[in-house]
Coordinates of C-alpha atoms in Angstrom, one line a residue:
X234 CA 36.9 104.4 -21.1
X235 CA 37.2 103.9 -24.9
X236 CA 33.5 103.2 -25.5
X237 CA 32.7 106.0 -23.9
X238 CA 35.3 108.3 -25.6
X239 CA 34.5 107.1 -28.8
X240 CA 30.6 107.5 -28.4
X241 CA 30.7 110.9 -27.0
X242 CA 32.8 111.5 -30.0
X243 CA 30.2 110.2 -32.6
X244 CA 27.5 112.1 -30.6
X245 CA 29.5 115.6 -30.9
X246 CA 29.9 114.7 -35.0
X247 CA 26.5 113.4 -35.8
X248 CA 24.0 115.2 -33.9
X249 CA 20.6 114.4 -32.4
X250 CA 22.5 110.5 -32.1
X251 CA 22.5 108.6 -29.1
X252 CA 25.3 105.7 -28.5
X253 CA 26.1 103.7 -25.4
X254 CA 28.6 104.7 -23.0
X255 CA 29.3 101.2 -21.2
X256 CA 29.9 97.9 -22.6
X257 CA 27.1 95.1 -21.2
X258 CA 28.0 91.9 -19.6
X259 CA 26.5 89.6 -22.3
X260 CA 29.2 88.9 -25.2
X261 CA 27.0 89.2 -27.9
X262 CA 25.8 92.5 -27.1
X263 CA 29.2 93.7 -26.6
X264 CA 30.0 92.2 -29.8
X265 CA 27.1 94.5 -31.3
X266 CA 27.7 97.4 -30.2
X267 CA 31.1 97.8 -31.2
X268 CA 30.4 96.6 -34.8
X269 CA 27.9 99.0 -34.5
X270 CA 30.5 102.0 -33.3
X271 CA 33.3 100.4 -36.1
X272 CA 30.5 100.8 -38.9
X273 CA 29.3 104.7 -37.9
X274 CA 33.4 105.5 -37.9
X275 CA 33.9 103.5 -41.5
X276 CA 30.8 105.8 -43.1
X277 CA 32.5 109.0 -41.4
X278 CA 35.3 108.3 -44.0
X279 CA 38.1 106.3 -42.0
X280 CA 40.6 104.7 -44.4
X281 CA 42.0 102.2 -42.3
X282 CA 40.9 98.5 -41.3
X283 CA 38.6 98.9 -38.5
X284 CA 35.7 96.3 -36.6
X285 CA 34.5 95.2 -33.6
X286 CA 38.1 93.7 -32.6
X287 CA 40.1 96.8 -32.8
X288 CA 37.5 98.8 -30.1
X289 CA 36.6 95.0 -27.9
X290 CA 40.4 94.1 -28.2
X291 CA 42.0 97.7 -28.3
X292 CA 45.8 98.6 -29.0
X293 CA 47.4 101.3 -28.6
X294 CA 48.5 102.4 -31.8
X295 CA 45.3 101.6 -33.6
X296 CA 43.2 103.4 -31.0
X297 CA 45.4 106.4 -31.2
X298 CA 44.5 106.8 -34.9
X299 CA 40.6 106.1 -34.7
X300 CA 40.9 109.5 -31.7
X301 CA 42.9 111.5 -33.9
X302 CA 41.0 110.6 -37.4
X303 CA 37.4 111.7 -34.5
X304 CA 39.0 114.6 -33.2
X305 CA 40.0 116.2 -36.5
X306 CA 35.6 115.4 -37.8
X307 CA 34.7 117.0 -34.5
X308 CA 32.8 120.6 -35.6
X309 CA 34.8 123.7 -34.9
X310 CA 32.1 126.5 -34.6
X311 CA 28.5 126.2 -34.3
X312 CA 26.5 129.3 -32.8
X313 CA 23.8 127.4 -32.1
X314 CA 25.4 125.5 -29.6
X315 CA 25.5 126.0 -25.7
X316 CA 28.6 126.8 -23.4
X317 CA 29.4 123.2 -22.4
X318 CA 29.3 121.8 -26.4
X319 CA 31.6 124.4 -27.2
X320 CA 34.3 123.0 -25.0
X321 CA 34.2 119.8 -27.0
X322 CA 35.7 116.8 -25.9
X323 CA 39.3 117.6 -25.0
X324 CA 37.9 119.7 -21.5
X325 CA 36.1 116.6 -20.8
X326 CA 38.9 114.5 -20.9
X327 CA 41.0 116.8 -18.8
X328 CA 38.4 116.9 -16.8
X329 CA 38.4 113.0 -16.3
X330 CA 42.0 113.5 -15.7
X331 CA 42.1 115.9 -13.0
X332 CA 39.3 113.6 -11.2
X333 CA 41.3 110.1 -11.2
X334 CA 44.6 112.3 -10.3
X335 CA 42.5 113.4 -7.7
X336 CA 41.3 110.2 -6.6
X337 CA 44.6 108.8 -6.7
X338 CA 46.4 111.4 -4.1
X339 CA 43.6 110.8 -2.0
X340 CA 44.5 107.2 -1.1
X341 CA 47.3 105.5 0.7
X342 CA 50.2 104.6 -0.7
X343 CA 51.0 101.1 -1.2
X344 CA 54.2 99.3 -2.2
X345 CA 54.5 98.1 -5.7
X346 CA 55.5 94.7 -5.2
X347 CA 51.9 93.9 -3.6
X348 CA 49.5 95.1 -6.7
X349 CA 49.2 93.0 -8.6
X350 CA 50.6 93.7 -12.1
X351 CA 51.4 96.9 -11.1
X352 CA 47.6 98.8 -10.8
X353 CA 44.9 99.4 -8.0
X354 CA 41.4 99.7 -8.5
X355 CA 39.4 102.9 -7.7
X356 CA 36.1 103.2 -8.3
X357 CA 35.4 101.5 -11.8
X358 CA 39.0 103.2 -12.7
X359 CA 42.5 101.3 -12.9
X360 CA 45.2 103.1 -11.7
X361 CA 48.7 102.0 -12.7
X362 CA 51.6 102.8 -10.2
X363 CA 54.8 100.7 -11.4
X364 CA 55.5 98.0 -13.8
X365 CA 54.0 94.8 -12.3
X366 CA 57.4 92.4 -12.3
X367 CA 59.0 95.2 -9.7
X368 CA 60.2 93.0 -6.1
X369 CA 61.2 94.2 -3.1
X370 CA 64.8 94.5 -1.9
X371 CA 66.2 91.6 -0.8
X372 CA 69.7 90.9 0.1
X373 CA 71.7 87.9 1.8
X374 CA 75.6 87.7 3.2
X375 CA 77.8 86.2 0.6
X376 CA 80.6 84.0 1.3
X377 CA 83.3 86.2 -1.2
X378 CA 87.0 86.2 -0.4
X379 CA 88.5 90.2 -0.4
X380 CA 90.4 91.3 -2.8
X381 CA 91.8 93.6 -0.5
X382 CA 93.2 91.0 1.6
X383 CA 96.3 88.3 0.1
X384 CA 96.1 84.2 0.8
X385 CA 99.9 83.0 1.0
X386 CA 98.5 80.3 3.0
X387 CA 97.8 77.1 -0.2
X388 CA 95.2 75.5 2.2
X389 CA 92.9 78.5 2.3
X390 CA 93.1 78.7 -1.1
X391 CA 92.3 75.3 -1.5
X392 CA 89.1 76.0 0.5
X393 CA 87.9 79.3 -1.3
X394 CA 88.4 77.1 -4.6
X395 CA 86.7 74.0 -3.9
X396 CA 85.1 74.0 -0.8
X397 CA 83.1 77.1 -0.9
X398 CA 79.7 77.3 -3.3
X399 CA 79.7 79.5 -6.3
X400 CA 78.2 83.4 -5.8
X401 CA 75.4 81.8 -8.0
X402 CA 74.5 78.5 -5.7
X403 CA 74.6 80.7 -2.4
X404 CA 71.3 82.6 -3.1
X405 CA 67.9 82.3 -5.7
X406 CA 68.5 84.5 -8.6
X407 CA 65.9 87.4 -7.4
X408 CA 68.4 87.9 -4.4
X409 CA 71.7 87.9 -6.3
X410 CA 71.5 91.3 -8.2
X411 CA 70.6 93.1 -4.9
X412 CA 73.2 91.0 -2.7
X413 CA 76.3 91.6 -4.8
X414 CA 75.3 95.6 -4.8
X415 CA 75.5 95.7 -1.2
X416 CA 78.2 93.1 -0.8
X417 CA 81.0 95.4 -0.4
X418 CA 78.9 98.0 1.8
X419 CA 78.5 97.5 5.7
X420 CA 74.7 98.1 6.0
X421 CA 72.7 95.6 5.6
X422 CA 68.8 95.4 4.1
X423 CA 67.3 95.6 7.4
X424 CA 69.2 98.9 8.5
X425 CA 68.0 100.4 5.5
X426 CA 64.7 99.5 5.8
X427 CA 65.0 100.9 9.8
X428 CA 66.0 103.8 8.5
X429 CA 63.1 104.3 5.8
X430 CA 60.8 103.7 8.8
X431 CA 62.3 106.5 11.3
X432 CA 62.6 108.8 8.3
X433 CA 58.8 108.4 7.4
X434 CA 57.9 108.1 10.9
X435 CA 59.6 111.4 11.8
X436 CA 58.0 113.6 8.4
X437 CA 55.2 116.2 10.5
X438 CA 51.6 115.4 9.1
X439 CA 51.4 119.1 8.2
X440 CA 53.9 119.0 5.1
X441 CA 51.6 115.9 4.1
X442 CA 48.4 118.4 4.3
X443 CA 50.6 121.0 2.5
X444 CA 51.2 118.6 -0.6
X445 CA 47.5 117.5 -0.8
X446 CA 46.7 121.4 -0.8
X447 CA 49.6 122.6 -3.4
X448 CA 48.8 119.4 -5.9
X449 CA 44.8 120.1 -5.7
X450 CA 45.5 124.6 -6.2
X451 CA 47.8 123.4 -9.3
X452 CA 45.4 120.9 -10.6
X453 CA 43.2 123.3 -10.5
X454 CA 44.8 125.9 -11.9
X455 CA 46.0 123.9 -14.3
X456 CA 41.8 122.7 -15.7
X457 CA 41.2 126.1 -15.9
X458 CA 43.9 127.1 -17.9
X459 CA 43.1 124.0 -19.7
X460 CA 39.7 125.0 -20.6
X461 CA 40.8 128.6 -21.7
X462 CA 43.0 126.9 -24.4
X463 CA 41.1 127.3 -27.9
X464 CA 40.5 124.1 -30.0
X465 CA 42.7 126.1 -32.9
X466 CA 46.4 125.8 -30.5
X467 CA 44.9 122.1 -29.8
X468 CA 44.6 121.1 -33.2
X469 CA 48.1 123.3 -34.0
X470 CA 49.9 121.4 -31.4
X471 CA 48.4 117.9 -32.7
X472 CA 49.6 119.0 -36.4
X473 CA 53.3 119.7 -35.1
X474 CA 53.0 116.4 -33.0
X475 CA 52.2 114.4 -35.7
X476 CA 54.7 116.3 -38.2
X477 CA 57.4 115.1 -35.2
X478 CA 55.8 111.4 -35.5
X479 CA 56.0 110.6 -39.0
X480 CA 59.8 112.7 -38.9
X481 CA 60.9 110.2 -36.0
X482 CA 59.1 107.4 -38.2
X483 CA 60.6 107.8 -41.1
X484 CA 64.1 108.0 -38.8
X485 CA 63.1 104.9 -37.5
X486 CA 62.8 103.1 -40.5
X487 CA 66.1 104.4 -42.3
X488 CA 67.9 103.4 -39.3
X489 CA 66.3 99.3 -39.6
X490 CA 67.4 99.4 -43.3
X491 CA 70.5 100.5 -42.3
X492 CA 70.6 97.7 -39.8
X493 CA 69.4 95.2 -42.0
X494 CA 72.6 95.9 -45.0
X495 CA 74.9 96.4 -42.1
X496 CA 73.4 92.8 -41.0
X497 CA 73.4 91.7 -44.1
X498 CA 77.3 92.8 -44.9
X499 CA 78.1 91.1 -41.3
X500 CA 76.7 88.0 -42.4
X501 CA 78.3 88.3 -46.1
X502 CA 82.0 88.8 -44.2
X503 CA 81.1 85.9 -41.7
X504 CA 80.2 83.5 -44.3
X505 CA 83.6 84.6 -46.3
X506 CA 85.6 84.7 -43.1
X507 CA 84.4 80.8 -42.6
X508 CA 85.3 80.0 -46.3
X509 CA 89.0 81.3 -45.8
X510 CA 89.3 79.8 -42.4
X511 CA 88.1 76.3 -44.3
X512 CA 90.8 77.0 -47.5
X513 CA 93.7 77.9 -45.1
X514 CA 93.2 74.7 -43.0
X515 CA 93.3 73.1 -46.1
X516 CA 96.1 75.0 -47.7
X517 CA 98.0 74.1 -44.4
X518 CA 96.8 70.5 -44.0
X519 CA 98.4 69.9 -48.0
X520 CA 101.4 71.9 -47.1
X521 CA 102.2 69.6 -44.1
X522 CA 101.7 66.6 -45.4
X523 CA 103.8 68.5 -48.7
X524 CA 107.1 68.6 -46.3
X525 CA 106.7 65.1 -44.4
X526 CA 107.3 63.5 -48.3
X527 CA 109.5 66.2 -49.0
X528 CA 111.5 65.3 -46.2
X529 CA 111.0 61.3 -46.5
X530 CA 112.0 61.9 -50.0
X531 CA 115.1 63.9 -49.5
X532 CA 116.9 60.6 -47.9
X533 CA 118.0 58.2 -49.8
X534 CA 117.6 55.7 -47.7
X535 CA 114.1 56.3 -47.3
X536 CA 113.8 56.6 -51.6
X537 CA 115.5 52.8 -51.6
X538 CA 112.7 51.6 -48.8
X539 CA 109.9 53.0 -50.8
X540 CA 111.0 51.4 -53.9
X541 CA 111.8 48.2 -52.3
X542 CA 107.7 48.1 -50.8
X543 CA 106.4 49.4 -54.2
X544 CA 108.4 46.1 -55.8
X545 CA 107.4 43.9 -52.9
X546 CA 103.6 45.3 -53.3
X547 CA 103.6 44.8 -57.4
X548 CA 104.9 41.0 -56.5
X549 CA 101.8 40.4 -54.1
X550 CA 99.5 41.7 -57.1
X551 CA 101.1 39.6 -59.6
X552 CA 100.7 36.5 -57.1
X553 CA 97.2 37.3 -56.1
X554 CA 96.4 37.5 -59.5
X555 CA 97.6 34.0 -60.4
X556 CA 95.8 32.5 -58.2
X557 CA 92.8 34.5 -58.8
X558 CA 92.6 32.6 -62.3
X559 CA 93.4 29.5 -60.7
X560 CA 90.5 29.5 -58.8
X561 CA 88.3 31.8 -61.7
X562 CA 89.0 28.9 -64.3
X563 CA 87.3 25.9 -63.1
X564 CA 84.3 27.9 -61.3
X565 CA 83.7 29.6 -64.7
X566 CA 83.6 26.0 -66.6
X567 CA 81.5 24.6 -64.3
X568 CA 79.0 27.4 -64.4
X569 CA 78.8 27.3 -68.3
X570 CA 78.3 23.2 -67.6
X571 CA 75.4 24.0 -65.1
X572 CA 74.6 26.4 -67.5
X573 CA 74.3 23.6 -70.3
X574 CA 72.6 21.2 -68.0
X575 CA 69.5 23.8 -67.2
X576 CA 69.2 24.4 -71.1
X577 CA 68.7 20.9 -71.7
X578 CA 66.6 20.3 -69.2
X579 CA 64.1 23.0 -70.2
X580 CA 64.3 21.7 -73.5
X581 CA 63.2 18.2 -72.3
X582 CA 60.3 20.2 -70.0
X583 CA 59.2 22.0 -73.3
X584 CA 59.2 18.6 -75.2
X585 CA 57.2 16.7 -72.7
X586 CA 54.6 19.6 -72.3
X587 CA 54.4 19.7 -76.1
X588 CA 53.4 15.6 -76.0
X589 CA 50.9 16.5 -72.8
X590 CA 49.3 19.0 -75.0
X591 CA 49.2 16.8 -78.0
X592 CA 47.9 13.5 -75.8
X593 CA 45.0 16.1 -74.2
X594 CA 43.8 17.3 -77.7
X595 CA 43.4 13.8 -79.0
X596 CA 41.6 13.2 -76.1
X597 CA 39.3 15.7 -76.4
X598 CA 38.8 14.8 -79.9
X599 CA 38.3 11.4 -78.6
X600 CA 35.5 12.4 -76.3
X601 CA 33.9 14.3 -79.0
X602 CA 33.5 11.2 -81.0
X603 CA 32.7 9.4 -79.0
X604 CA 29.7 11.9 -77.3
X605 CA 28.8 12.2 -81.0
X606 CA 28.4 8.3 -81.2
X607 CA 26.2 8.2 -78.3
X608 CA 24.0 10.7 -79.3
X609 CA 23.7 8.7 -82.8
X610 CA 22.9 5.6 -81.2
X611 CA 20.2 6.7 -79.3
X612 CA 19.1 8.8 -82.5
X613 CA 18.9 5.4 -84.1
X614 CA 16.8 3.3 -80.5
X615 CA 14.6 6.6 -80.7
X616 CA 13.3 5.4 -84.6
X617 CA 13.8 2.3 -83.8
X618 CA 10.9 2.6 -80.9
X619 CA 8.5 4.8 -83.5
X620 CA 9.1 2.7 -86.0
X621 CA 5.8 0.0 -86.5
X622 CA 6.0 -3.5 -86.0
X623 CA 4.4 -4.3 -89.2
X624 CA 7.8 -4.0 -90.9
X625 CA 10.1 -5.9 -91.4
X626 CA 12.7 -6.4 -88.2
X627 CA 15.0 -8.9 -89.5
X628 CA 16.5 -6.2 -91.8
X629 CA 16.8 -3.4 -89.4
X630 CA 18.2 -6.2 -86.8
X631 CA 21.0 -7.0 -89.6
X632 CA 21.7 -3.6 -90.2
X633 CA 22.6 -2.6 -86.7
X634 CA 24.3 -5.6 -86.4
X635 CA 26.3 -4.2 -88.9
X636 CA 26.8 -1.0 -87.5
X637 CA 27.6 -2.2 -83.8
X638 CA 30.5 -4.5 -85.6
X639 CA 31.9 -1.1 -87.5
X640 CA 31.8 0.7 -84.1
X641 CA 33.4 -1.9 -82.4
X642 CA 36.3 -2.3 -85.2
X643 CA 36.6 1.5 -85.2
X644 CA 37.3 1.3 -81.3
X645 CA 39.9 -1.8 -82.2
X646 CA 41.3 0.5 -84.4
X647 CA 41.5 3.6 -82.2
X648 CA 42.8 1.4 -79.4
X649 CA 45.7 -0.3 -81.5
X650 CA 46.6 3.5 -82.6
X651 CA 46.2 4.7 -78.9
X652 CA 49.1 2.0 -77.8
X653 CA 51.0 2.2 -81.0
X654 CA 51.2 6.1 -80.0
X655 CA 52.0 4.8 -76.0
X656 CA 54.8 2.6 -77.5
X657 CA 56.5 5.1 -80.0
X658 CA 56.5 7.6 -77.2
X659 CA 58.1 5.2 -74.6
X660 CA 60.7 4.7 -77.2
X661 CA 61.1 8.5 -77.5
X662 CA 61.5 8.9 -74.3
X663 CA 64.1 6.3 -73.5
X664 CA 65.7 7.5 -76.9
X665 CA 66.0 11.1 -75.5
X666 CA 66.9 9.3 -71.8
X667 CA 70.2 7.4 -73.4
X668 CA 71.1 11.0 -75.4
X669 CA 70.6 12.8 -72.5
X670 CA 73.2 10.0 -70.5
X671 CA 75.8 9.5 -72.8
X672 CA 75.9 12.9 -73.6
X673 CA 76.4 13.5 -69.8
X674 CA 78.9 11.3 -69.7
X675 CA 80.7 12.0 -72.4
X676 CA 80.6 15.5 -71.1
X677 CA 82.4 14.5 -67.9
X678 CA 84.9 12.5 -69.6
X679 CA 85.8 15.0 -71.7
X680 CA 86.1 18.0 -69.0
X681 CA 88.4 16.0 -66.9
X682 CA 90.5 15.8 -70.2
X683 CA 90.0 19.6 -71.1
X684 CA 91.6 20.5 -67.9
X685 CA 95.1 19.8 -69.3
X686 CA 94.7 18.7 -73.0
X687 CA 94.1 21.2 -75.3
X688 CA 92.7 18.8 -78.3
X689 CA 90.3 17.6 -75.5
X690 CA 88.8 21.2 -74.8
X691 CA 88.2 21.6 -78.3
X692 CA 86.4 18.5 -78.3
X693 CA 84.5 19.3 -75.4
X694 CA 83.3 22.3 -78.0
X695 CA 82.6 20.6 -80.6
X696 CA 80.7 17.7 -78.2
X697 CA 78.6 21.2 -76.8
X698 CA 77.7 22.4 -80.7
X699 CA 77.0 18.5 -81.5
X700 CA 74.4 18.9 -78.7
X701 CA 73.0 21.9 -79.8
X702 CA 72.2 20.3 -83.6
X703 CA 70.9 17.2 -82.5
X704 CA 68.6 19.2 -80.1
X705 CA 67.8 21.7 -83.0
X706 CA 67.4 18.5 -85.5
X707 CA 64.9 17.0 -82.9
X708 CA 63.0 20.3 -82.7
X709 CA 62.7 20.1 -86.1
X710 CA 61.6 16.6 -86.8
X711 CA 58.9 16.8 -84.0
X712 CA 58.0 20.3 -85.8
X713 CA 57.6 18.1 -88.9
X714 CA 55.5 15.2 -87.6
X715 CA 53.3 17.8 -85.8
X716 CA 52.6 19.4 -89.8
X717 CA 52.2 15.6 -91.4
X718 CA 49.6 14.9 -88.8
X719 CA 48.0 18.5 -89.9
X720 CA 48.1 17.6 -93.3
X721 CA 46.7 14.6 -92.4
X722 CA 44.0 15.5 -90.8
X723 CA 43.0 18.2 -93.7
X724 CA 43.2 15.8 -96.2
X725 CA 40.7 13.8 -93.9
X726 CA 38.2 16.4 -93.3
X727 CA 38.8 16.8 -97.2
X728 CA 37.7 13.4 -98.4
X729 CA 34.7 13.8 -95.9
X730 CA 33.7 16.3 -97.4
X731 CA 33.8 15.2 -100.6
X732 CA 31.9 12.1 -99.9
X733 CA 29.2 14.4 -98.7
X734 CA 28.5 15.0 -101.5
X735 CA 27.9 19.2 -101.1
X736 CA 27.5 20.2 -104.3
X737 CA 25.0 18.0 -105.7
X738 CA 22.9 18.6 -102.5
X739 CA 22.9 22.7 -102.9
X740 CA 21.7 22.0 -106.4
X741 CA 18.9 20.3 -104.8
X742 CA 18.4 23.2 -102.2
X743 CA 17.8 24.9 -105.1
X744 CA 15.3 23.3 -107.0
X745 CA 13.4 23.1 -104.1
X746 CA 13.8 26.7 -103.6
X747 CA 12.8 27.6 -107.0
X748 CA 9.4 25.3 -106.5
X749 CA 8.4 26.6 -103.0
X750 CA 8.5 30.0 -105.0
X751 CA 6.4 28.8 -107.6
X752 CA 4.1 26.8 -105.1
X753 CA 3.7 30.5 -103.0
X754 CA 3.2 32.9 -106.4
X755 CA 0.1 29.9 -107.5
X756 CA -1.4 30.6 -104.1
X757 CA -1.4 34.4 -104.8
X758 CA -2.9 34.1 -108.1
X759 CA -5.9 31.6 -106.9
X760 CA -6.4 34.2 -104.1

């Protein structure tokens, strides 16, 4: 119907234009031919959102604009146009009207609660009668007790009360509404339903003919006054409609603003109701407990009992607190000896990792030499081999001779350093091992004095700061060995380098620098 509507329209305003009347099975085609319906009403000059959706998937508002914007572009006068195009398209439309009213009187009538949601098919029309959630009338007896009549009797009151079901749990909820209406009357559904029957029955078929006969001489009547109308009171009557619309519009919308700040004030008082209902219980919650100690306080008997538990509860403190120190003071001294006993214990870790670290780099020094000796000594078996037999091998014999006896006193030497080294830090170590004990021990002796001598806590201070300097002094003397053996060691690399001799041989460098140059300037002047 609105595919139609809407192309007749188009056809009416653009002339010599041909659109389809019916929407085709296929989606896609449907889907084209309304795009192409929304795009010939978007060029005639509609202002509103419109597509394929609106006119596929129409509502009722929306469509209503897209006829009104189409009937007010329809042409007014033309001369050139023939009887039937100068009815336009509201004659049409009452004509369409006046045939599916037609067609509806012709058929039987049919109750409401069979359709389903509430139309009938005719032809390729829908009809809709009633609303399609409308059920038939259906009652059932309900066990109520009178309110006419008076129970003295407790035991029929008893039963009403408990034994019978509620008004809800004696029928479904379609047949309550209908079964508390006719509770209090005497007929039942049936009777009425009789009676509808016998009155039908009874109506003569000629008042039936007589309807059919006045309806079709009105609707008649009726199209042609219809068509006599001029488009001018049409479009006049449209005007004042619409004038009416956007009056009862604008109505509409005052009256949800006032709605919302009325809302809005309701929720405002609510919210402060809720804040004075919260202080009052509070005001009234201090105020009672206010008079309970106001009237505890105003005996005096009550006064002396408070006083005597506020004494009696300052007593437990004090108590409590004694023995809280009781138990505090030897827990805290122990934790500052456990305290003193991890120190020193790191300090001996850091000490021993110190000597590891020392013992691995003379090691590696140790390797070095002696990888650096290897490689010497087969330097010296490699000339040994290229040298010739012509000369003399008594002399070379006695001179590695010489040098395998300096190796083998240098490895004495290292060797006796090695366990002279082993043997100082044994002593070390059982040095620090009897300073670590008697420290100890003197620590324990002294605490169990320091419990109740007060000379023997300060010397249990003073034995703590003793152990601090004599680690300290430790620190410092194996600080001090560890820079002698660096001087050491320069000095060494010092002398060696000395007895290299360095300076006399980069003089010689030199000269033979300065005679290469001369030898290379000869060749270039020969050349």
């Amino acid at each position: 119907m609105i595919v139609t509507a809407i192309s007749r329209c188009l056809e009416t305003i653009i002339p010599d234009t041909n659109f389809p009347k019916k929407l085709p099975p296929s989606m896609s085609n449907k889907l084209k031919i309304t795009s192409s319906l929304a795009a010939q009403i978007k060029d005639l000059g509609y202002r509103d959102d419109i597509g394929y959706q609106t006119i596929l998937y129409c509502n009722e508002a929306e469509i209503r604009r897209i006829f009104m914007f189409l009937i007010e572009k329809l042409p007014r006068e033309s001369s050139k146009t023939t009887h039937v195009e100068q009815t336009g398209y509201i004659p049409t439309l009452v004509k369409d009207i006046e045939h599916t009213v037609k067609k509806s009187l012709q058929q039987f009538w049919v109750p409401s609660s069979v359709l389903r949601n509430g139309c009938r098919k005719s032809d390729n029309i829908y009809i809709f009668n009633s609303l399609g959630n409308s059920r038939p009338l259906c009652t059932k007896k309900l066990k109520v007790p009178s309110s006419s009549k008076v129970y003295n009797n407790e035991t029929l009151k008893q039963y009403w009360v408990h034994n019978v079901p509620a008004v809800t749990k004696q029928c479904s909820s379609k047949e309550l509404l209908p079964s508390l209406l006719f509770e209090d009357s005497f007929i039942s559904s049936e009777d009425i339903s009789l009676r509808k029957c016998l009155k039908i029955a009874s109506r003569p078929t000629d008042l039936l003919l007589q309807s059919s006969e006045l309806v079709q001489a009105t609707t008649k009547a009726e199209s042609v006054k219809i068509t006599e109308m001029t488009e001018s009171e049409t479009e006049n009557k449209l005007k004042s409609l619409l004038e009416e619309l956007n009056l009862r519009k604008n109505k509409c919308l005052e009256l949800e603003d006032a709605v919302k700040s009325c809302e809005t004030q309701l929720k405002l008082a609510i919210k402060t109701k809720t804040e004075d209902e919260e202080i009052l219980q509070n005001t009234l919650a201090q105020v009672s407990l206010k008079s309970k100690t106001l009237t505890v306080i105003s005996k005096e008997e009550n006064l002396q009992k408070l006083k005597h538990m506020i004494e009696a509860s300052k007593n437990k403190l004090l108590n409590l607190t004694e023995q809280w120190n009781q138990i505090q003071t030897p827990l805290l001294e122990e934790y500052k000896s456990l305290q003193n006993a991890i120190s020193h214990k790191d300090l001996k870790r850091q000490q021993e990792q110190e000597k590891l670290r020392k013992l691995e780099e003379t090691q590696k020094t140790l390797k070095i030499d002696l990888n650096e000796k290897t490689q010497l000594e087969e330097e010296l078996r490699k000339k040994l081999q290229q040298i010739n037999k012509t000369h003399n091998r008594s002399g070379y014999t006695r001179r590695i001779l010489e040098i395998i006896g300096n190796i083998k006193k240098q490895d004495d030497e290292i060797q006796k350093i090695l366990n002279d080294t082993k043997m100082v830090q044994r002593e070390i170590s059982n040095l620090t091992g009897q300073v670590d004990r008697s420290f100890t021990l003197a620590d324990e002796l002294i605490f169990r004095d320091a419990k109740q001598d007060e000379t023997a806590r300060r010397a249990y201070k003073l034995l703590a700061q003793l152990r601090d300097d004599c680690s300290s002094i430790i620190k410092a003397v194996t600080d001090l060995g560890a820079v002698e053996r660096e001087c050491r060691n320069l000095q060494e690399q010092i002398d060696s380098e000395t007895g290299k001799e360095s300076a006399v041989k980069l003089e010689r460098v030199n000269k033979d620098l300065q005679e290469m140059r001369k030898e290379t300037e000869q060749l270039l002047k020969q050349r």
